[in-house]
Short mmCIF file of C-alpha atoms in Angstrom, two decimals:
data_model
loop_
_atom_site.label_atom_id
_atom_site.label_comp_id
_atom_site.label_asym_id
_atom_site.label_seq_id
_atom_site.Cartn_x
_atom_site.Cartn_y
_atom_site.Cartn_z
CA MET A 579 94.96 78.36 128.17
CA HIS A 580 96.22 81.93 128.38
CA GLU A 581 93.18 82.83 130.50
CA LEU A 582 95.28 82.39 133.66
CA ALA A 583 97.84 84.89 132.35
CA LEU A 584 95.04 87.34 131.53
CA ALA A 585 93.42 86.80 134.95
CA GLN A 586 96.76 87.65 136.58
CA ARG A 587 96.97 90.85 134.50
CA THR A 588 93.41 91.71 135.60
CA VAL A 589 94.32 91.29 139.28
CA GLU A 590 97.47 93.43 138.80
CA LEU A 591 95.40 96.25 137.27
CA MET A 592 92.86 96.00 140.11
CA THR A 593 95.59 96.08 142.76
CA GLN A 594 97.16 99.15 141.13
CA THR A 595 93.76 100.85 140.92
CA ALA A 596 92.97 100.16 144.57
CA THR A 597 96.39 101.44 145.68
CA ALA A 598 96.12 104.58 143.55
CA ASN A 599 92.75 105.32 145.17
CA GLY A 600 93.81 105.02 148.79
CA GLY A 601 93.37 101.27 149.26
CA GLY A 602 90.31 99.15 149.82
CA ARG A 603 88.60 96.12 148.41
CA ILE A 604 87.44 95.66 144.82
CA VAL A 605 83.93 94.25 145.10
CA SER A 606 82.91 94.21 141.45
CA ALA A 607 84.37 95.00 138.06
CA ARG A 608 83.45 95.25 134.40
CA LEU A 609 85.70 93.52 131.91
CA LEU A 610 85.23 93.96 128.15
CA LEU A 611 85.99 90.84 126.14
CA GLY A 612 85.80 90.93 122.35
CA GLU A 613 84.21 87.98 120.61
CA LEU A 614 87.22 87.67 118.30
CA SER A 615 89.72 87.40 121.15
CA CYS A 616 90.66 83.78 121.75
CA VAL A 617 89.44 83.81 125.35
CA GLN A 618 86.79 81.67 127.01
CA PRO A 619 84.79 83.83 129.46
CA GLU A 620 84.02 80.88 131.78
CA THR A 621 87.68 79.89 131.92
CA LEU A 622 88.71 83.49 132.53
CA ALA A 623 86.22 83.80 135.42
CA PHE A 624 87.50 80.54 136.93
CA ALA A 625 91.13 81.64 136.57
CA PHE A 626 90.28 85.04 138.07
CA ASP A 627 88.90 83.40 141.22
CA ALA A 628 92.21 81.58 141.64
CA ALA A 629 94.43 84.54 140.74
CA SER A 630 92.64 87.01 143.03
CA ARG A 631 92.93 84.89 146.18
CA GLY A 632 94.74 86.74 148.95
CA THR A 633 94.52 90.10 147.12
CA CYS A 634 92.21 93.10 147.44
CA ALA A 635 90.17 91.61 144.58
CA GLU A 636 89.37 88.32 146.31
CA GLY A 637 85.66 87.60 146.02
CA CYS A 638 85.19 90.35 143.42
CA ARG A 639 82.18 89.88 141.14
CA LEU A 640 83.51 89.95 137.60
CA ASP A 641 80.98 91.14 135.00
CA ILE A 642 82.34 90.00 131.66
CA VAL A 643 80.80 91.99 128.82
CA ARG A 644 81.16 90.38 125.39
CA ILE A 645 81.82 92.86 122.59
CA PRO A 646 80.50 91.61 119.25
CA ALA A 647 82.68 91.69 116.16
CA LYS A 648 82.41 94.87 114.06
CA LEU A 649 84.02 94.36 110.66
CA ARG A 650 84.58 96.68 107.71
CA CYS A 651 84.62 95.19 104.23
CA LEU A 652 87.95 95.84 102.49
CA ALA A 653 86.23 96.08 99.10
CA CYS A 654 83.17 98.29 99.68
CA GLY A 655 83.67 99.65 103.21
CA ALA A 656 80.34 98.33 104.53
CA VAL A 657 80.35 97.71 108.28
CA ARG A 658 78.89 94.43 109.53
CA GLY A 659 79.08 91.82 112.28
CA GLY A 660 79.63 88.12 111.90
CA ASP A 661 82.58 86.02 110.91
CA LEU A 662 85.98 87.02 109.49
CA LEU A 663 85.65 84.65 106.53
CA GLU A 664 82.02 85.42 105.64
CA MET A 665 81.07 87.23 102.46
CA CYS A 666 80.07 90.87 102.73
CA PRO A 667 76.25 91.01 102.41
CA GLY A 668 76.66 94.25 100.43
CA CYS A 669 79.17 93.34 97.72
CA GLY A 670 79.71 89.58 98.13
CA ARG A 671 83.48 89.89 98.66
CA VAL A 672 85.43 88.41 101.55
CA GLY A 673 88.16 90.16 103.52
CA CYS A 674 87.67 92.79 106.21
CA ASP A 675 89.25 95.03 108.83
CA VAL A 676 88.42 94.45 112.48
CA LEU A 677 86.95 97.60 114.05
CA GLU A 678 85.75 96.00 117.29
CA GLY A 679 85.80 92.55 118.83
CA ARG A 680 89.39 92.12 120.01
CA GLU A 681 88.95 93.93 123.35
CA LEU A 682 90.65 92.64 126.49
CA ARG A 683 89.94 95.62 128.69
CA LEU A 684 89.21 96.45 132.32
CA GLU A 685 86.60 99.17 132.07
CA SER A 686 85.73 100.00 135.68
CA VAL A 687 85.82 98.68 139.23
CA ASP A 688 83.74 99.30 142.35
CA LEU A 689 86.00 100.01 145.28
CA GLU A 690 84.95 99.59 148.91
CA GLU A 691 87.32 101.83 150.86
CA ASP A 692 89.57 100.76 153.70
CA THR A 693 88.15 97.39 154.58
CA CYS A 694 91.04 95.29 153.32
CA PRO A 695 94.36 95.60 155.15
CA LYS A 696 96.14 93.79 152.32
CA ALA A 697 95.01 96.24 149.67
CA GLY A 698 97.89 97.25 147.47
CA GLY A 699 99.83 94.09 148.16
CA LYS A 700 101.26 92.03 145.35
CA PRO A 701 98.88 89.42 143.95
CA MET B 447 81.64 102.36 147.64
CA THR B 448 83.08 104.22 144.65
CA GLU B 449 82.94 103.31 141.00
CA ILE B 450 86.33 103.96 139.43
CA SER B 451 86.89 104.16 135.71
CA VAL B 452 89.99 102.12 134.80
CA GLU B 453 89.87 101.89 130.98
CA ARG B 454 93.06 99.92 130.61
CA ASN B 455 93.90 97.01 128.36
CA LEU B 456 94.84 93.84 130.21
CA LEU B 457 97.98 93.69 128.09
CA ASP B 458 99.06 97.33 128.69
CA GLU B 459 102.05 96.27 130.77
CA ASP B 460 102.95 93.65 128.14
CA ALA B 461 102.79 96.36 125.47
CA ARG B 462 105.15 98.54 127.49
CA ILE B 463 107.72 95.74 127.89
CA ALA B 464 107.30 94.76 124.23
CA ALA B 465 108.12 98.37 123.28
CA GLU B 466 111.31 98.17 125.37
CA ASN B 467 112.31 94.92 123.63
CA ARG B 468 111.58 96.52 120.24
CA GLU B 469 113.81 99.45 121.13
CA LYS B 470 116.65 97.06 122.10
CA PHE B 471 116.38 95.29 118.74
CA ARG B 472 116.25 98.61 116.90
CA ARG B 473 119.34 99.99 118.63
CA ALA B 474 121.32 96.81 117.94
CA ARG B 475 120.03 96.75 114.33
CA VAL B 476 118.88 93.19 114.90
CA TYR B 477 115.90 91.77 113.01
CA ALA B 478 113.52 89.89 115.34
CA LEU B 479 111.02 87.32 114.11
CA ASN B 480 108.37 85.53 116.18
CA LEU B 481 107.81 82.06 114.70
CA MET B 482 104.51 80.44 115.65
CA SER B 483 102.62 77.25 114.78
CA GLY B 484 100.68 74.38 116.27
CA PRO B 485 102.69 71.57 117.89
CA GLY B 486 104.54 69.42 115.38
CA ALA B 487 104.23 71.73 112.36
CA GLY B 488 108.02 71.89 112.06
CA LYS B 489 109.27 75.03 113.81
CA THR B 490 112.45 73.39 115.10
CA THR B 491 113.17 71.58 111.82
CA LEU B 492 112.69 74.81 109.85
CA LEU B 493 115.05 76.57 112.25
CA GLU B 494 117.65 73.80 111.92
CA SER B 495 117.63 74.18 108.13
CA THR B 496 117.59 77.98 108.42
CA ILE B 497 120.60 78.02 110.77
CA GLU B 498 122.53 75.70 108.41
CA ARG B 499 121.82 77.79 105.35
CA LEU B 500 122.50 81.18 106.96
CA ARG B 501 125.70 80.08 108.68
CA GLY B 502 128.66 82.31 107.87
CA ARG B 503 126.42 84.97 106.30
CA ILE B 504 123.94 86.03 108.98
CA ARG B 505 124.62 85.83 112.71
CA LEU B 506 121.43 84.20 113.97
CA ALA B 507 120.37 83.36 117.54
CA VAL B 508 117.23 81.58 118.71
CA ILE B 509 115.03 82.05 121.76
CA ALA B 510 113.27 78.69 122.12
CA GLY B 511 110.04 78.56 124.09
CA ASP B 512 108.68 75.28 125.39
CA ILE B 513 106.46 74.29 128.25
CA GLU B 514 109.11 71.79 129.41
CA THR B 515 112.52 70.34 128.36
CA ARG B 516 115.64 71.63 126.61
CA ARG B 517 115.22 69.33 123.62
CA ASP B 518 114.65 72.04 121.02
CA ALA B 519 117.47 74.17 122.39
CA ASP B 520 119.85 71.18 122.25
CA ARG B 521 118.83 70.37 118.66
CA LEU B 522 119.39 73.97 117.56
CA ALA B 523 122.64 74.42 119.49
CA ARG B 524 124.06 71.37 117.67
CA ARG B 525 123.64 73.36 114.45
CA GLY B 526 125.91 76.01 115.89
CA ALA B 527 123.52 78.83 116.77
CA PRO B 528 123.40 80.49 120.19
CA VAL B 529 120.16 79.41 121.86
CA VAL B 530 118.37 80.65 124.96
CA GLN B 531 115.73 78.20 126.17
CA ILE B 532 112.66 79.46 128.01
CA ASN B 533 110.54 76.87 129.81
CA THR B 534 107.16 78.41 130.49
CA ARG B 535 106.18 75.76 133.09
CA GLY B 536 102.63 75.51 131.89
CA ASP B 537 102.05 78.76 130.02
CA CYS B 538 100.89 78.13 126.47
CA HIS B 539 102.68 81.14 124.96
CA LEU B 540 105.68 83.42 125.35
CA ASP B 541 105.19 86.98 126.52
CA ALA B 542 107.28 90.16 126.35
CA ARG B 543 108.53 89.79 129.93
CA ARG B 544 110.06 86.38 129.20
CA ILE B 545 111.70 87.73 126.04
CA ALA B 546 113.12 90.65 128.07
CA GLY B 547 114.61 88.05 130.46
CA ALA B 548 116.12 86.08 127.57
CA LEU B 549 117.60 89.26 126.03
CA LYS B 550 119.60 89.82 129.22
CA GLU B 551 121.46 86.59 128.46
CA MET B 552 122.20 87.57 124.85
CA ASN B 553 124.75 89.87 123.26
CA LEU B 554 122.65 91.59 120.61
CA ALA B 555 125.66 93.57 119.39
CA ALA B 556 127.15 90.32 118.05
CA LEU B 557 123.98 89.33 116.16
CA ASP B 558 122.08 90.15 112.98
CA MET B 559 118.87 88.24 113.63
CA VAL B 560 116.91 86.70 116.50
CA ILE B 561 114.18 84.17 115.83
CA VAL B 562 111.81 83.38 118.68
CA GLU B 563 110.46 79.84 118.48
CA ASN B 564 107.15 80.24 120.27
CA VAL B 565 105.35 77.52 122.22
CA GLY B 566 103.51 75.15 119.88
CA ASN B 567 99.97 76.55 119.86
CA LEU B 568 97.78 78.05 117.12
CA VAL B 569 95.71 80.20 119.46
CA CYS B 570 97.33 81.97 122.38
CA PRO B 571 100.70 83.25 121.04
CA ALA B 572 98.86 85.43 118.51
CA GLU B 573 97.55 87.70 121.30
CA PHE B 574 100.99 88.54 122.72
CA ASP B 575 103.30 91.20 121.27
CA LEU B 576 106.90 90.28 122.10
CA GLY B 577 108.51 93.35 120.57
CA GLU B 578 109.41 91.46 117.39
CA HIS B 579 109.49 93.08 113.94
CA ASP B 580 107.37 90.38 112.31
CA LYS B 581 105.37 87.32 113.14
CA ALA B 582 105.61 84.30 110.87
CA MET B 583 103.70 81.06 111.16
CA ILE B 584 103.92 77.54 109.90
CA LEU B 585 101.02 75.41 108.73
CA SER B 586 102.02 71.85 107.86
CA VAL B 587 100.14 69.79 105.31
CA ALA B 588 99.68 67.11 107.97
CA GLU B 589 97.35 69.44 109.89
CA GLY B 590 94.41 70.07 107.55
CA HIS B 591 93.64 72.98 105.25
CA ASP B 592 90.74 74.27 107.36
CA LYS B 593 93.09 75.75 109.96
CA PRO B 594 92.94 79.37 108.68
CA ALA B 595 89.15 79.30 109.09
CA LYS B 596 89.38 77.74 112.54
CA TYR B 597 92.21 79.86 113.95
CA PRO B 598 91.80 83.18 112.11
CA LEU B 599 93.65 85.41 114.55
CA MET B 600 97.09 83.91 114.03
CA PHE B 601 96.73 84.03 110.24
CA ARG B 602 95.77 87.70 110.47
CA GLU B 603 98.71 88.59 112.71
CA ALA B 604 101.38 86.86 110.62
CA ARG B 605 103.37 88.62 107.92
CA ALA B 606 104.43 85.31 106.40
CA MET B 607 103.08 81.78 106.33
CA VAL B 608 105.17 78.72 105.63
CA VAL B 609 103.26 75.74 104.25
CA ASN B 610 105.59 73.00 105.50
CA LYS B 611 106.02 69.27 104.79
CA ILE B 612 105.06 69.60 101.11
CA ASP B 613 106.99 66.34 100.57
CA LEU B 614 104.04 64.65 102.33
CA LEU B 615 101.38 66.09 99.98
CA PRO B 616 100.92 62.81 98.05
CA TYR B 617 99.87 61.12 101.30
CA THR B 618 97.34 63.72 102.51
CA ASN B 619 94.14 65.34 101.25
CA PHE B 620 95.52 68.77 102.18
CA ASP B 621 94.35 71.39 99.66
CA VAL B 622 97.19 73.93 99.51
CA GLU B 623 95.25 76.34 97.28
CA ALA B 624 92.23 76.36 99.63
CA ALA B 625 94.41 76.95 102.69
CA VAL B 626 96.31 79.78 100.98
CA ALA B 627 93.07 81.33 99.69
CA ASP B 628 91.50 81.33 103.16
CA ALA B 629 94.68 82.68 104.74
CA ARG B 630 94.87 85.49 102.16
CA THR B 631 91.20 86.32 102.71
CA LEU B 632 92.05 86.86 106.36
CA ASN B 633 95.27 88.67 105.51
CA PRO B 634 95.57 89.91 101.92
CA ASN B 635 99.28 90.85 102.21
CA LEU B 636 100.39 87.50 103.66
CA GLU B 637 103.62 86.15 102.12
CA VAL B 638 103.38 82.41 101.49
CA PHE B 639 106.25 79.91 101.18
CA ARG B 640 105.64 76.28 100.23
CA LEU B 641 108.53 74.14 101.37
CA SER B 642 109.80 71.04 103.09
CA ALA B 643 112.08 71.96 105.97
CA ARG B 644 113.20 68.31 106.08
CA THR B 645 114.25 67.91 102.43
CA GLY B 646 115.14 71.58 101.85
CA ASP B 647 112.79 71.78 98.87
CA GLY B 648 111.45 75.34 98.53
CA LEU B 649 113.65 76.71 101.29
CA ASP B 650 115.27 79.37 99.06
CA GLY B 651 112.18 81.60 98.97
CA TRP B 652 111.97 81.63 102.76
CA LEU B 653 115.68 82.47 103.13
CA THR B 654 115.44 85.24 100.53
CA TRP B 655 112.51 86.72 102.45
CA LEU B 656 114.46 86.63 105.74
CA ASP B 657 117.36 88.37 104.00
CA ALA B 658 115.04 91.06 102.65
CA ARG B 659 113.40 91.59 106.04
CA LEU B 660 116.81 91.94 107.70
CA ARG B 661 117.86 94.49 105.06
CA SER B 662 114.62 96.43 105.55
CA VAL B 663 115.28 97.00 109.27
CA ARG B 664 118.81 98.13 108.47
CA ALA B 665 117.84 100.50 105.69
#
């Protein structure tokens, strides 16, 4: 259950972003979540609701975008999706590098200016 | 309303603190290892044996993470190693900030090695960089050989895997070769040690590896 810790990090980044842009309320945000990260999107959304209470991100709509795994075969270099332990459809070997799919990233937020007196406060 | 591009990793601040911890270890020429496993795989028992065997040769301290209690810290302190206990009060993993707090209570200049005993959990600790040199993990033969396939991230992140409780192999259907093969598929350079922390069987390979890792950060 490290979703709560990640939700707290998300709120911290949102608070910093609001402060750096003159204050206001974060009304929506896009969060990139790789499929290979060990994070449940539903649990993260639930934890975010709790962690954002009393901050400038309270009530923010969180759009969680899942990023599919992008793997490169260690043997032949072919790029594919799927599972870490699956055979490469090209050469039949297992073992790969992870190119994408581990993202835990706040991409963008929508800021409504100057409607939240608490903006910039600590979460 | 304005759309603002943020483009920051949720763990950016953790990465910054982890880098500070790493720098502290580097300056003190202390080797730092993050030891992870599921609950009950034998982290504390392996550390007890490790402390005993390194005593007088390598000055080792432990940072023990648990959700509650000082039990592990008390067990390890009885073996004569300095121990800092961190109770996470619900968090399922240690993070760089907690390690930074523990380092304030430690005199790194008087140490050669710090082993962090992470919270028992095969999932979450793998996501968090503490500033350690290496991650190592334990898989015990009481857990089932399908764990690498089920929890791939931790097996990918680890530099070494201890297959523990090999004294119990006659009583389980654990397939060591299958577990090691899956783990090495996920992580081709993974070092593997088969041992029993309780009986001491196979412990020499693990201790030799720790020695070599310590020498490598001092080279």
